[in-house]
Tab-separated table of C-alpha atoms in Angstrom:
chain	number	residue	atom	x	y	z
A	718	MET	CA	120.980	-0.283	169.687
A	719	LEU	CA	121.245	2.744	171.903
A	720	GLU	CA	123.874	2.837	174.574
A	721	VAL	CA	124.395	5.737	176.912
A	722	ARG	CA	127.551	5.694	178.998
A	723	SER	CA	127.937	8.006	181.978
A	724	LEU	CA	126.728	11.148	180.285
A	725	SER	CA	127.339	14.275	182.336
A	726	LYS	CA	126.716	17.885	181.563
A	727	LYS	CA	127.756	20.950	183.460
A	728	PHE	CA	126.566	24.455	182.629
A	729	GLY	CA	129.105	26.560	184.465
A	730	ASP	CA	128.844	25.397	188.048
A	731	PHE	CA	125.446	23.859	187.564
A	732	GLN	CA	125.444	20.088	187.184
A	733	ALA	CA	122.532	19.512	184.807
A	734	VAL	CA	123.141	15.818	184.212
A	735	ASN	CA	125.345	13.616	186.325
A	736	ASP	CA	126.607	10.231	185.210
A	737	VAL	CA	123.511	8.866	183.492
A	738	SER	CA	123.883	5.458	181.813
A	739	PHE	CA	121.457	3.029	180.237
A	740	THR	CA	121.017	0.809	177.214
A	741	LEU	CA	118.094	0.243	174.949
A	742	LYS	CA	117.436	-2.741	172.690
A	743	LYS	CA	115.358	-3.127	169.546
A	744	GLY	CA	111.674	-3.436	170.291
A	745	GLU	CA	111.941	-1.591	173.569
A	746	VAL	CA	110.344	1.652	174.683
A	747	LEU	CA	112.134	3.402	177.481
A	748	GLY	CA	110.306	6.097	179.374
A	749	PHE	CA	112.372	8.971	180.637
A	750	LEU	CA	110.653	10.421	183.664
A	751	GLY	CA	111.412	13.310	185.882
A	752	PRO	CA	110.135	16.646	187.111
A	753	ASN	CA	110.638	19.717	184.933
A	754	GLY	CA	114.256	20.776	184.927
A	755	ALA	CA	115.501	17.354	185.983
A	756	GLY	CA	117.775	17.049	182.954
A	757	LYS	CA	115.616	14.952	180.623
A	758	SER	CA	115.881	17.237	177.623
A	759	THR	CA	119.561	17.940	178.257
A	760	THR	CA	120.277	14.207	178.249
A	761	MET	CA	118.320	13.766	175.046
A	762	LYS	CA	120.096	16.658	173.381
A	763	MET	CA	123.410	15.056	174.262
A	764	ILE	CA	122.321	11.722	172.796
A	765	THR	CA	121.323	13.416	169.554
A	766	GLY	CA	124.648	15.219	169.392
A	767	PHE	CA	123.075	18.658	169.608
A	768	LEU	CA	124.802	19.353	172.906
A	769	GLU	CA	128.306	18.256	173.689
A	770	PRO	CA	128.533	16.298	176.939
A	771	THR	CA	131.036	17.387	179.560
A	772	SER	CA	131.936	13.721	179.871
A	773	GLY	CA	130.585	10.381	178.725
A	774	ASP	CA	129.307	9.257	175.337
A	775	ALA	CA	126.344	7.722	173.578
A	776	THR	CA	126.413	5.194	170.773
A	777	ILE	CA	123.630	4.740	168.252
A	778	CYS	CA	123.750	1.368	166.495
A	779	GLY	CA	127.376	1.007	167.514
A	780	LYS	CA	128.413	4.444	166.276
A	781	SER	CA	129.616	7.025	168.744
A	782	VAL	CA	127.777	10.337	168.676
A	783	GLN	CA	131.030	12.070	169.588
A	784	VAL	CA	133.408	10.311	167.213
A	785	GLU	CA	131.255	9.729	164.115
A	786	PRO	CA	128.395	12.181	164.580
A	787	LEU	CA	127.190	12.162	160.988
A	788	SER	CA	126.830	8.430	160.560
A	789	ALA	CA	125.399	8.027	164.062
A	790	ARG	CA	122.685	10.587	163.268
A	791	LYS	CA	121.637	8.687	160.152
A	792	ASP	CA	120.000	6.016	162.282
A	793	LEU	CA	118.359	8.542	164.517
A	794	GLY	CA	114.955	10.190	164.414
A	795	TYR	CA	114.405	13.056	166.819
A	796	VAL	CA	111.389	15.057	167.910
A	797	PRO	CA	112.731	18.035	169.872
A	798	GLU	CA	110.828	19.566	172.746
A	799	ASN	CA	107.894	21.738	171.587
A	800	ALA	CA	108.254	20.281	168.091
A	801	PRO	CA	109.931	23.235	166.316
A	802	LEU	CA	109.255	23.407	162.565
A	803	TYR	CA	110.090	25.721	159.670
A	804	GLU	CA	106.752	27.444	159.833
A	805	ASP	CA	106.960	29.156	156.464
A	806	MET	CA	106.975	25.818	154.649
A	807	TYR	CA	104.114	23.601	153.546
A	808	VAL	CA	103.685	20.166	155.117
A	809	ARG	CA	104.679	18.206	152.047
A	810	GLU	CA	107.452	20.586	151.134
A	811	PHE	CA	108.850	20.368	154.662
A	812	LEU	CA	108.791	16.576	154.638
A	813	TYR	CA	110.434	16.625	151.211
A	814	PHE	CA	113.197	18.867	152.534
A	815	ILE	CA	113.784	16.625	155.551
A	816	ALA	CA	113.809	13.529	153.326
A	817	LYS	CA	116.432	15.164	151.113
A	818	MET	CA	118.534	16.171	154.097
A	819	ARG	CA	118.153	12.690	155.551
A	820	GLU	CA	119.506	11.287	152.307
A	821	VAL	CA	116.428	9.299	151.315
A	822	PHE	CA	116.941	8.149	147.691
A	823	ASN	CA	115.212	10.418	145.183
A	824	ASP	CA	112.958	7.682	143.801
A	825	LYS	CA	111.896	6.674	147.311
A	826	ILE	CA	111.062	10.145	148.627
A	827	GLU	CA	107.479	10.274	147.377
A	828	GLU	CA	106.794	6.856	148.850
A	829	ALA	CA	108.400	7.799	152.173
A	830	ILE	CA	106.380	11.018	152.420
A	831	ASN	CA	103.103	9.240	151.678
A	832	LYS	CA	103.949	6.588	154.239
A	833	VAL	CA	104.607	9.011	157.107
A	834	ILE	CA	101.623	11.158	156.159
A	835	LYS	CA	99.442	8.073	156.501
A	836	MET	CA	101.141	6.918	159.704
A	837	CYS	CA	100.714	10.269	161.391
A	838	SER	CA	97.254	10.919	159.898
A	839	LEU	CA	98.272	14.122	158.132
A	840	GLU	CA	96.149	13.568	155.024
A	841	ASN	CA	93.849	16.486	155.810
A	842	VAL	CA	96.626	19.044	156.088
A	843	GLU	CA	99.279	17.826	153.671
A	844	TYR	CA	98.990	20.908	151.446
A	845	GLN	CA	98.753	23.440	154.265
A	846	LYS	CA	101.349	25.829	155.539
A	847	LEU	CA	102.882	24.722	158.827
A	848	GLU	CA	102.168	27.995	160.614
A	849	THR	CA	98.438	27.494	160.038
A	850	LEU	CA	98.348	24.105	161.753
A	851	SER	CA	97.034	23.415	165.225
A	852	LYS	CA	99.380	22.318	167.972
A	853	GLY	CA	98.303	18.701	167.598
A	854	TYR	CA	99.047	18.668	163.894
A	855	LYS	CA	102.395	20.359	164.435
A	856	ARG	CA	103.373	17.600	166.852
A	857	ARG	CA	102.373	15.024	164.326
A	858	VAL	CA	104.342	16.714	161.545
A	859	SER	CA	107.329	16.734	163.859
A	860	LEU	CA	106.814	13.032	164.475
A	861	ALA	CA	106.461	12.464	160.734
A	862	GLN	CA	109.776	14.204	160.014
A	863	SER	CA	111.500	11.981	162.561
A	864	LEU	CA	110.207	8.849	160.801
A	865	ILE	CA	110.794	9.774	157.186
A	866	HIS	CA	114.131	7.970	156.845
A	867	ASP	CA	112.900	4.950	158.812
A	868	PRO	CA	115.460	5.319	161.608
A	869	LYS	CA	116.324	2.513	163.983
A	870	VAL	CA	116.418	4.721	167.047
A	871	LEU	CA	113.743	7.272	167.899
A	872	ILE	CA	114.118	9.971	170.506
A	873	LEU	CA	110.913	11.753	171.391
A	874	ASP	CA	111.011	14.679	173.778
A	875	GLU	CA	107.536	15.009	175.290
A	876	PRO	CA	105.714	13.996	172.113
A	877	THR	CA	102.243	14.120	173.643
A	878	ASP	CA	102.649	17.399	175.509
A	879	GLY	CA	99.786	19.744	174.699
A	880	LEU	CA	97.708	17.224	172.791
A	881	ASP	CA	94.051	16.508	173.500
A	882	PRO	CA	93.128	13.071	174.902
A	883	ASN	CA	92.230	11.659	171.496
A	884	GLN	CA	95.457	12.826	169.938
A	885	LYS	CA	97.414	11.469	172.899
A	886	HIS	CA	95.774	8.132	172.363
A	887	ASP	CA	96.659	8.159	168.652
A	888	VAL	CA	100.271	9.070	169.284
A	889	ARG	CA	100.603	6.351	171.919
A	890	GLU	CA	99.120	3.777	169.566
A	891	LEU	CA	101.587	4.884	166.910
A	892	ILE	CA	104.495	4.576	169.336
A	893	LYS	CA	103.416	1.067	170.289
A	894	GLU	CA	103.199	0.169	166.618
A	895	LEU	CA	106.633	1.616	165.872
A	896	ALA	CA	108.218	-0.062	168.868
A	897	LYS	CA	108.084	-3.446	167.160
A	898	GLU	CA	110.797	-2.424	164.732
A	899	LYS	CA	112.703	0.296	166.550
A	900	CYS	CA	113.999	1.305	169.900
A	901	ILE	CA	112.352	4.358	171.325
A	902	LEU	CA	113.369	6.738	174.061
A	903	ILE	CA	110.500	8.907	175.165
A	904	SER	CA	110.500	11.613	177.779
A	905	THR	CA	107.340	12.553	179.562
A	906	HIS	CA	105.948	13.676	182.838
A	907	ILE	CA	102.617	12.009	182.273
A	908	LEU	CA	102.730	8.929	184.437
A	909	GLU	CA	99.883	7.028	182.786
A	910	GLU	CA	101.780	7.241	179.553
A	911	VAL	CA	104.624	5.284	181.092
A	912	GLU	CA	102.318	2.492	182.161
A	913	GLU	CA	100.678	2.411	178.791
A	914	VAL	CA	103.569	2.501	176.337
A	915	CYS	CA	106.860	1.891	178.117
A	916	ASP	CA	108.584	-1.417	178.743
A	917	ARG	CA	111.011	0.177	181.128
A	918	CYS	CA	111.396	3.512	182.754
A	919	ILE	CA	114.085	5.656	184.246
A	920	ILE	CA	113.415	8.387	186.745
A	921	ILE	CA	115.875	11.223	186.945
A	922	GLY	CA	115.894	14.072	189.395
A	923	GLU	CA	118.424	16.891	189.587
A	924	GLY	CA	120.421	15.272	186.844
A	925	GLU	CA	120.894	11.902	188.521
A	926	LYS	CA	119.361	8.571	187.730
A	927	LEU	CA	117.184	7.665	190.706
A	928	PHE	CA	115.348	4.605	189.488
A	929	GLU	CA	115.421	2.127	186.639
A	930	GLY	CA	112.918	-0.698	186.192
A	931	THR	CA	109.633	-1.708	184.671
A	932	PRO	CA	106.499	0.332	185.265
A	933	ALA	CA	105.100	-2.685	187.180
A	934	GLU	CA	108.068	-2.613	189.555
A	935	LEU	CA	107.546	1.076	190.061
A	936	LYS	CA	103.904	0.541	190.826
A	937	SER	CA	104.569	-2.313	193.220
A	938	LYS	CA	106.495	0.016	195.484
A	939	SER	CA	103.266	1.601	196.519
A	940	ALA	CA	100.864	-0.410	198.636
A	941	LYS	CA	97.969	1.334	196.918
A	942	GLY	CA	99.447	0.830	193.478
A	943	ARG	CA	99.636	4.584	192.950
A	944	ILE	CA	102.487	5.315	190.622
A	945	GLN	CA	102.344	9.069	191.295
A	946	ASP	CA	103.068	8.475	194.990
A	947	VAL	CA	106.171	6.502	194.107
A	948	PHE	CA	107.245	9.230	191.680
A	949	ARG	CA	106.889	11.874	194.350
A	950	ALA	CA	108.671	9.802	196.949
A	951	ILE	CA	111.590	9.161	194.602
A	952	THR	CA	112.022	12.606	193.118
A	953	LYS	CA	111.334	14.680	196.219
A	954	GLY	CA	112.806	12.257	198.718
A	955	GLU	CA	109.626	12.510	200.765
A	956	HIS	CA	108.439	9.763	202.995
A	957	LEU	CA	104.942	8.783	201.953
A	958	GLU	CA	102.750	6.338	203.680
A	959	GLY	CA	102.539	2.976	201.985
A	960	VAL	CA	105.450	3.699	199.679
A	961	ALA	CA	108.664	1.750	200.086
A	962	ILE	CA	111.630	2.914	198.075
B	65	MET	CA	133.336	20.469	148.853
B	66	ILE	CA	129.850	21.300	147.619
B	67	ASN	CA	128.025	18.121	148.463
B	68	GLN	CA	124.379	17.222	148.231
B	69	THR	CA	123.551	18.299	151.795
B	70	VAL	CA	124.887	21.806	151.258
B	71	LYS	CA	122.955	22.027	147.990
B	72	ASN	CA	119.684	20.892	149.564
B	73	LEU	CA	120.022	23.337	152.411
B	74	PHE	CA	121.075	26.098	150.020
B	75	PHE	CA	117.937	25.724	147.910
B	76	LYS	CA	115.674	25.580	150.934
B	77	GLU	CA	117.246	28.721	152.363
B	78	PHE	CA	117.159	30.557	149.066
B	79	ALA	CA	113.498	29.698	148.568
B	80	SER	CA	112.721	30.891	152.095
B	81	TYR	CA	113.409	34.510	151.040
B	82	PHE	CA	110.364	34.377	148.811
B	83	LYS	CA	108.071	32.696	151.313
B	84	THR	CA	107.909	35.686	153.594
B	85	PRO	CA	107.505	39.344	152.621
B	86	LEU	CA	111.179	39.877	153.564
B	87	GLY	CA	112.521	39.011	150.116
B	88	TYR	CA	110.050	41.217	148.261
B	89	VAL	CA	110.340	44.131	150.671
B	90	PHE	CA	114.108	43.969	150.353
B	91	LEU	CA	114.031	43.887	146.560
B	92	VAL	CA	111.556	46.749	146.282
B	93	ILE	CA	113.348	49.002	148.755
B	94	PHE	CA	116.767	48.198	147.367
B	95	LEU	CA	115.819	48.770	143.727
B	96	PHE	CA	113.781	51.865	144.447
B	97	GLY	CA	116.360	53.282	146.848
B	98	ILE	CA	119.378	52.756	144.637
B	99	GLY	CA	117.483	54.142	141.664
B	100	TYR	CA	116.514	57.245	143.577
B	101	LEU	CA	120.005	57.841	144.964
B	102	THR	CA	121.603	57.408	141.559
B	103	PHE	CA	119.372	59.923	139.809
B	104	GLU	CA	118.858	62.172	142.793
B	105	PRO	CA	119.596	65.741	141.698
B	106	GLY	CA	122.409	66.307	144.172
B	107	ARG	CA	126.149	66.352	144.053
B	108	GLY	CA	127.766	63.540	142.107
B	109	SER	CA	124.452	62.466	140.747
B	110	PHE	CA	124.063	60.711	137.452
B	111	PHE	CA	123.039	63.805	135.463
B	112	TYR	CA	125.553	66.104	137.078
B	113	MET	CA	128.425	63.870	136.009
B	114	ARG	CA	127.404	64.085	132.363
B	115	GLU	CA	128.996	60.779	131.377
B	116	ALA	CA	127.687	57.356	130.416
B	117	SER	CA	129.047	55.519	133.441
B	118	MET	CA	127.607	53.913	136.505
B	119	THR	CA	129.925	55.604	139.000
B	120	SER	CA	127.122	57.393	140.785
B	121	PHE	CA	125.225	54.122	141.002
B	122	PHE	CA	128.071	52.154	142.550
B	123	LYS	CA	128.939	55.002	144.877
B	124	TYR	CA	125.739	54.433	146.835
B	125	ILE	CA	125.812	50.642	146.855
B	126	PRO	CA	127.849	50.274	150.102
B	127	TRP	CA	125.520	52.685	151.900
B	128	MET	CA	122.402	50.900	150.759
B	129	PHE	CA	123.966	47.614	151.827
B	130	LEU	CA	124.944	49.009	155.206
B	131	PHE	CA	121.296	49.026	156.272
B	132	LEU	CA	119.729	46.449	154.034
B	133	ILE	CA	122.186	43.573	154.385
B	134	PRO	CA	121.935	43.337	158.182
B	135	ALA	CA	118.169	43.037	157.662
B	136	VAL	CA	118.781	39.968	155.531
B	137	SER	CA	121.483	38.440	157.672
B	138	MET	CA	119.911	39.025	161.072
B	139	ARG	CA	117.566	36.112	160.695
B	140	LEU	CA	120.114	33.582	159.442
B	141	TRP	CA	120.745	31.981	162.836
B	142	SER	CA	118.829	34.112	165.355
B	143	GLU	CA	115.523	32.887	164.027
B	144	GLU	CA	116.609	29.241	163.988
B	145	ARG	CA	117.771	29.508	167.572
B	146	LYS	CA	114.733	31.339	168.782
B	147	SER	CA	112.217	28.980	167.212
B	148	GLY	CA	114.291	25.923	168.137
B	149	THR	CA	114.581	24.672	164.561
B	150	VAL	CA	118.342	24.800	164.945
B	151	GLU	CA	117.901	21.631	166.980
B	152	LEU	CA	116.166	20.021	164.053
B	153	LEU	CA	118.798	21.209	161.611
B	154	LEU	CA	121.892	20.278	163.578
B	155	THR	CA	120.676	16.810	164.536
B	156	MET	CA	120.391	15.895	160.874
B	157	PRO	CA	123.454	14.478	159.124
B	158	VAL	CA	124.901	17.921	158.474
B	159	THR	CA	127.973	19.539	159.958
B	160	VAL	CA	127.971	23.041	161.383
B	161	LYS	CA	130.352	24.075	158.632
B	162	GLN	CA	128.040	22.833	155.897
B	163	ALA	CA	125.064	24.574	157.473
B	164	VAL	CA	126.932	27.875	157.813
B	165	LEU	CA	128.169	27.731	154.205
B	166	ALA	CA	124.765	26.803	152.795
B	167	LYS	CA	123.019	29.628	154.617
B	168	PHE	CA	125.709	32.129	153.715
B	169	PHE	CA	125.722	31.243	150.018
B	170	ALA	CA	121.923	31.294	149.892
B	171	SER	CA	121.829	34.817	151.286
B	172	TRP	CA	124.660	35.869	148.996
B	173	ALA	CA	122.823	34.472	146.004
B	174	PHE	CA	119.755	36.422	147.071
B	175	ILE	CA	121.745	39.673	147.128
B	176	GLY	CA	123.207	38.647	143.779
B	177	LEU	CA	119.678	38.437	142.454
B	178	ALA	CA	118.920	41.913	143.810
B	179	LEU	CA	122.000	43.243	141.980
B	180	LEU	CA	120.860	41.562	138.775
B	181	GLY	CA	117.600	43.437	139.204
B	182	THR	CA	119.458	46.688	138.566
B	183	PHE	CA	120.057	45.768	134.892
B	184	PRO	CA	117.975	48.713	133.596
B	185	MET	CA	120.891	50.917	134.697
B	186	ILE	CA	123.122	49.197	132.150
B	187	ILE	CA	120.488	49.641	129.460
B	188	THR	CA	120.206	53.313	130.370
B	189	VAL	CA	123.913	54.065	130.121
B	190	THR	CA	124.165	52.016	126.929
B	191	TYR	CA	121.358	54.058	125.418
B	192	LEU	CA	122.974	57.320	126.468
B	193	GLY	CA	126.512	56.680	125.324
B	194	LYS	CA	129.333	54.202	125.129
B	195	PRO	CA	130.036	52.924	128.613
B	196	ASP	CA	133.088	50.861	129.530
B	197	TYR	CA	131.543	47.450	130.175
B	198	GLY	CA	134.700	46.188	131.849
B	199	VAL	CA	134.385	48.854	134.506
B	200	ILE	CA	130.685	48.139	134.914
B	201	PHE	CA	131.421	44.451	135.346
B	202	LEU	CA	134.066	45.229	137.968
B	203	GLY	CA	131.634	47.541	139.709
B	204	TYR	CA	129.144	44.719	140.003
B	205	LEU	CA	131.878	42.344	141.147
B	206	ALA	CA	132.933	44.810	143.843
B	207	SER	CA	129.314	45.235	144.931
B	208	PHE	CA	128.860	41.489	145.113
B	209	LEU	CA	132.053	41.090	147.141
B	210	ILE	CA	131.142	43.835	149.584
B	211	ALA	CA	127.734	42.181	149.980
B	212	GLY	CA	129.457	38.894	150.809
B	213	SER	CA	131.636	40.558	153.429
B	214	LEU	CA	128.742	42.297	155.140
B	215	LEU	CA	126.660	39.111	155.023
B	216	ALA	CA	129.477	37.164	156.652
B	217	VAL	CA	129.673	39.812	159.390
B	218	GLY	CA	125.883	39.614	159.774
B	219	GLY	CA	125.872	35.821	159.929
B	220	PHE	CA	128.392	35.971	162.738
B	221	PHE	CA	126.307	38.369	164.822
B	222	SER	CA	123.190	36.426	164.037
B	223	ALA	CA	124.772	33.341	165.579
B	224	LEU	CA	125.774	35.394	168.591
B	225	THR	CA	122.285	36.204	169.785
B	226	LYS	CA	118.741	34.898	169.630
B	227	ASN	CA	117.490	38.448	169.324
B	228	GLN	CA	117.243	39.634	165.735
B	229	VAL	CA	117.209	43.319	166.652
B	230	ILE	CA	120.474	43.038	168.575
B	231	SER	CA	121.980	41.118	165.716
B	232	PHE	CA	120.858	43.852	163.294
B	233	ILE	CA	122.308	46.689	165.361
B	234	LEU	CA	125.631	44.965	165.981
B	235	THR	CA	125.968	44.146	162.293
B	236	VAL	CA	125.250	47.743	161.260
B	237	CYS	CA	127.812	49.072	163.757
B	238	VAL	CA	130.587	46.689	162.792
B	239	SER	CA	129.847	47.057	159.091
B	240	PHE	CA	129.984	50.832	159.473
B	241	LEU	CA	133.346	50.577	161.217
B	242	LEU	CA	134.684	48.294	158.503
B	243	LEU	CA	133.431	50.618	155.786
B	244	MET	CA	134.802	53.703	157.443
B	245	ALA	CA	138.073	52.233	158.711
B	246	GLY	CA	140.063	54.103	156.076
B	247	SER	CA	138.348	57.470	156.445
B	248	PRO	CA	140.285	60.498	157.759
B	249	PRO	CA	138.164	61.120	160.905
B	250	ILE	CA	138.619	57.566	162.115
B	251	LEU	CA	142.282	57.396	161.148
B	252	ASP	CA	142.964	60.742	162.862
B	253	PHE	CA	141.263	59.501	165.959
B	254	ILE	CA	143.258	56.263	165.982
B	255	SER	CA	146.543	58.022	165.261
B	256	SER	CA	146.019	60.271	168.281
B	257	PHE	CA	146.821	57.395	170.592
B	258	SER	CA	148.294	54.557	168.483
B	259	PRO	CA	151.565	54.022	166.644
B	260	LYS	CA	151.717	54.257	162.886
B	261	TYR	CA	151.485	50.531	162.169
B	262	VAL	CA	148.113	50.311	163.958
B	263	VAL	CA	146.856	53.169	161.808
B	264	ASP	CA	148.121	51.402	158.681
B	265	LEU	CA	146.492	48.184	159.786
B	266	PHE	CA	143.226	49.973	160.318
B	267	GLU	CA	143.452	51.625	156.969
B	268	SER	CA	144.086	48.319	155.236
B	269	LEU	CA	140.951	46.919	156.849
B	270	SER	CA	138.783	49.450	155.112
B	271	VAL	CA	136.233	47.655	153.014
B	272	LEU	CA	135.386	50.865	151.240
B	273	ASN	CA	138.934	51.485	149.975
B	274	HIS	CA	139.042	48.035	148.421
B	275	PHE	CA	135.570	48.486	147.004
B	276	ASP	CA	136.503	51.841	145.470
B	277	SER	CA	139.626	50.513	143.879
B	278	ILE	CA	137.816	47.640	142.123
B	279	GLU	CA	134.895	49.857	141.217
B	280	ARG	CA	137.241	52.365	139.552
B	281	GLY	CA	138.486	49.523	137.394
B	282	VAL	CA	141.697	48.778	139.261
B	283	PHE	CA	141.457	45.079	139.666
B	284	SER	CA	144.190	43.468	141.702
B	285	LEU	CA	144.674	40.176	143.405
B	286	SER	CA	145.161	41.910	146.717
B	287	ASN	CA	141.577	43.166	146.562
B	288	ILE	CA	140.206	39.713	145.888
B	289	TRP	CA	142.473	38.377	148.602
B	290	PHE	CA	141.164	40.985	151.028
B	291	PHE	CA	137.528	40.092	150.434
B	292	SER	CA	138.228	36.347	150.597
B	293	VAL	CA	140.016	36.716	153.908
B	294	MET	CA	137.303	38.988	155.213
B	295	ILE	CA	134.513	36.569	154.333
B	296	SER	CA	136.399	33.480	155.535
B	297	PHE	CA	137.303	35.146	158.808
B	298	TRP	CA	133.714	35.966	159.733
B	299	LEU	CA	132.357	32.640	158.504
B	300	PHE	CA	134.972	30.854	160.555
B	301	GLY	CA	133.880	32.890	163.564
B	302	ASN	CA	130.309	31.926	162.802
B	303	ILE	CA	131.209	28.218	162.848
B	304	ILE	CA	133.135	28.612	166.102
B	305	LEU	CA	130.216	30.415	167.740
B	306	LEU	CA	127.781	27.662	166.808
B	307	ASP	CA	130.186	24.975	167.990
B	308	GLU	CA	130.548	26.901	171.200
B	309	ASN	CA	126.762	26.899	171.635
B	310	LYS	CA	126.911	23.135	171.424
B	311	ALA	CA	129.204	23.018	174.410
B	312	ASN	CA	127.063	25.389	176.446
């Protein structure tokens, strides 16, 4: 459902992303791992069509982001980094606006809003102004807006960043639930998250894909089963005892 | 051309003026300011002219707009870029062109509303005498068109920078230049080092000259043409800037 073909991005002389390719099928959750500044968000922005790649392309449900951007975006739900929202709007009003923009049919909008409010547990704040919400709620509103049109592909840029452990747990449970019907690309630098929710993971460092495989494969590279050792060894190129890469 | 997406975005943007104090502050300052300037007991003031016309009212409109319109336009894109919501907006099924048009028309409609708020002026001149309503209508049209031009300039500079203050200052400067392009000091300065056709070109760019001619009741296609080109030019620049951001 999501196919990424040799995406590259250069900012001036700086190669932010270099030749990253992967595919993602329905029912799969792909974890996008990497240190800060590795090019995770840049890659995601290119997949969503927000940034134009220097070369390469991405297709969402068979539609190229470059050639038919509008129809490709219809099947896409996106939670940008730091979950930006129109803070002067109310939760319900904001979701209504997004539903309208996402071309949800008028008679289905109310139903869609109620559904995502329930999914993301926003019942307590549905009549509040967005700027008054806590960070955790803002994340969840951002997640709710990405789900309102029931997209087939979800792209979540660090969706659990800044949440407390309970909220992290809830969001992960939600992702697992959603994964049955959709394909989800999720970026994170929390390694436990990968083990818990992802079927596969990709590690990128300095814009290049360094590893692709299941979390179990990643873990098995370390004699002690410590995924963080493997991550360090791969991204920093360090030699660590008991880690074979 | 006006499809559902543009409409939805237009209404959201228009409503946003009344969600923050910005809209109200603008309306109060604009209405109070223009009222004061019109009746201010100075030269060319309403009472001094001793006629039932709105000339002294329209005379001050461009100068009020010079400072107030950049305050409205500075947030159009700067704020979206700074808060990151531009990422939300431009990953929805909406083209850059649609987004630019929707935001521009919403701000223009807001200024239109502010102009409508000056209706007591019409009542006043009607009470005092027999005004020429055709000229009043053209005065409002000219004011609305000049507002559109300055908003288009402001939208462009708002897309240029994430910083609203920079966008405000640049818009005021360029708007001032465009207003004053036909004035003797500027033309004299230009003619001191440029050939005649550059001076003529500069003079024809003067927003104020076109405004004055409509406001005096001289309505010609060339004036409408001028404002259309002016607005389209800056909006086009706005679209290009945002597309350019995509590539960088």
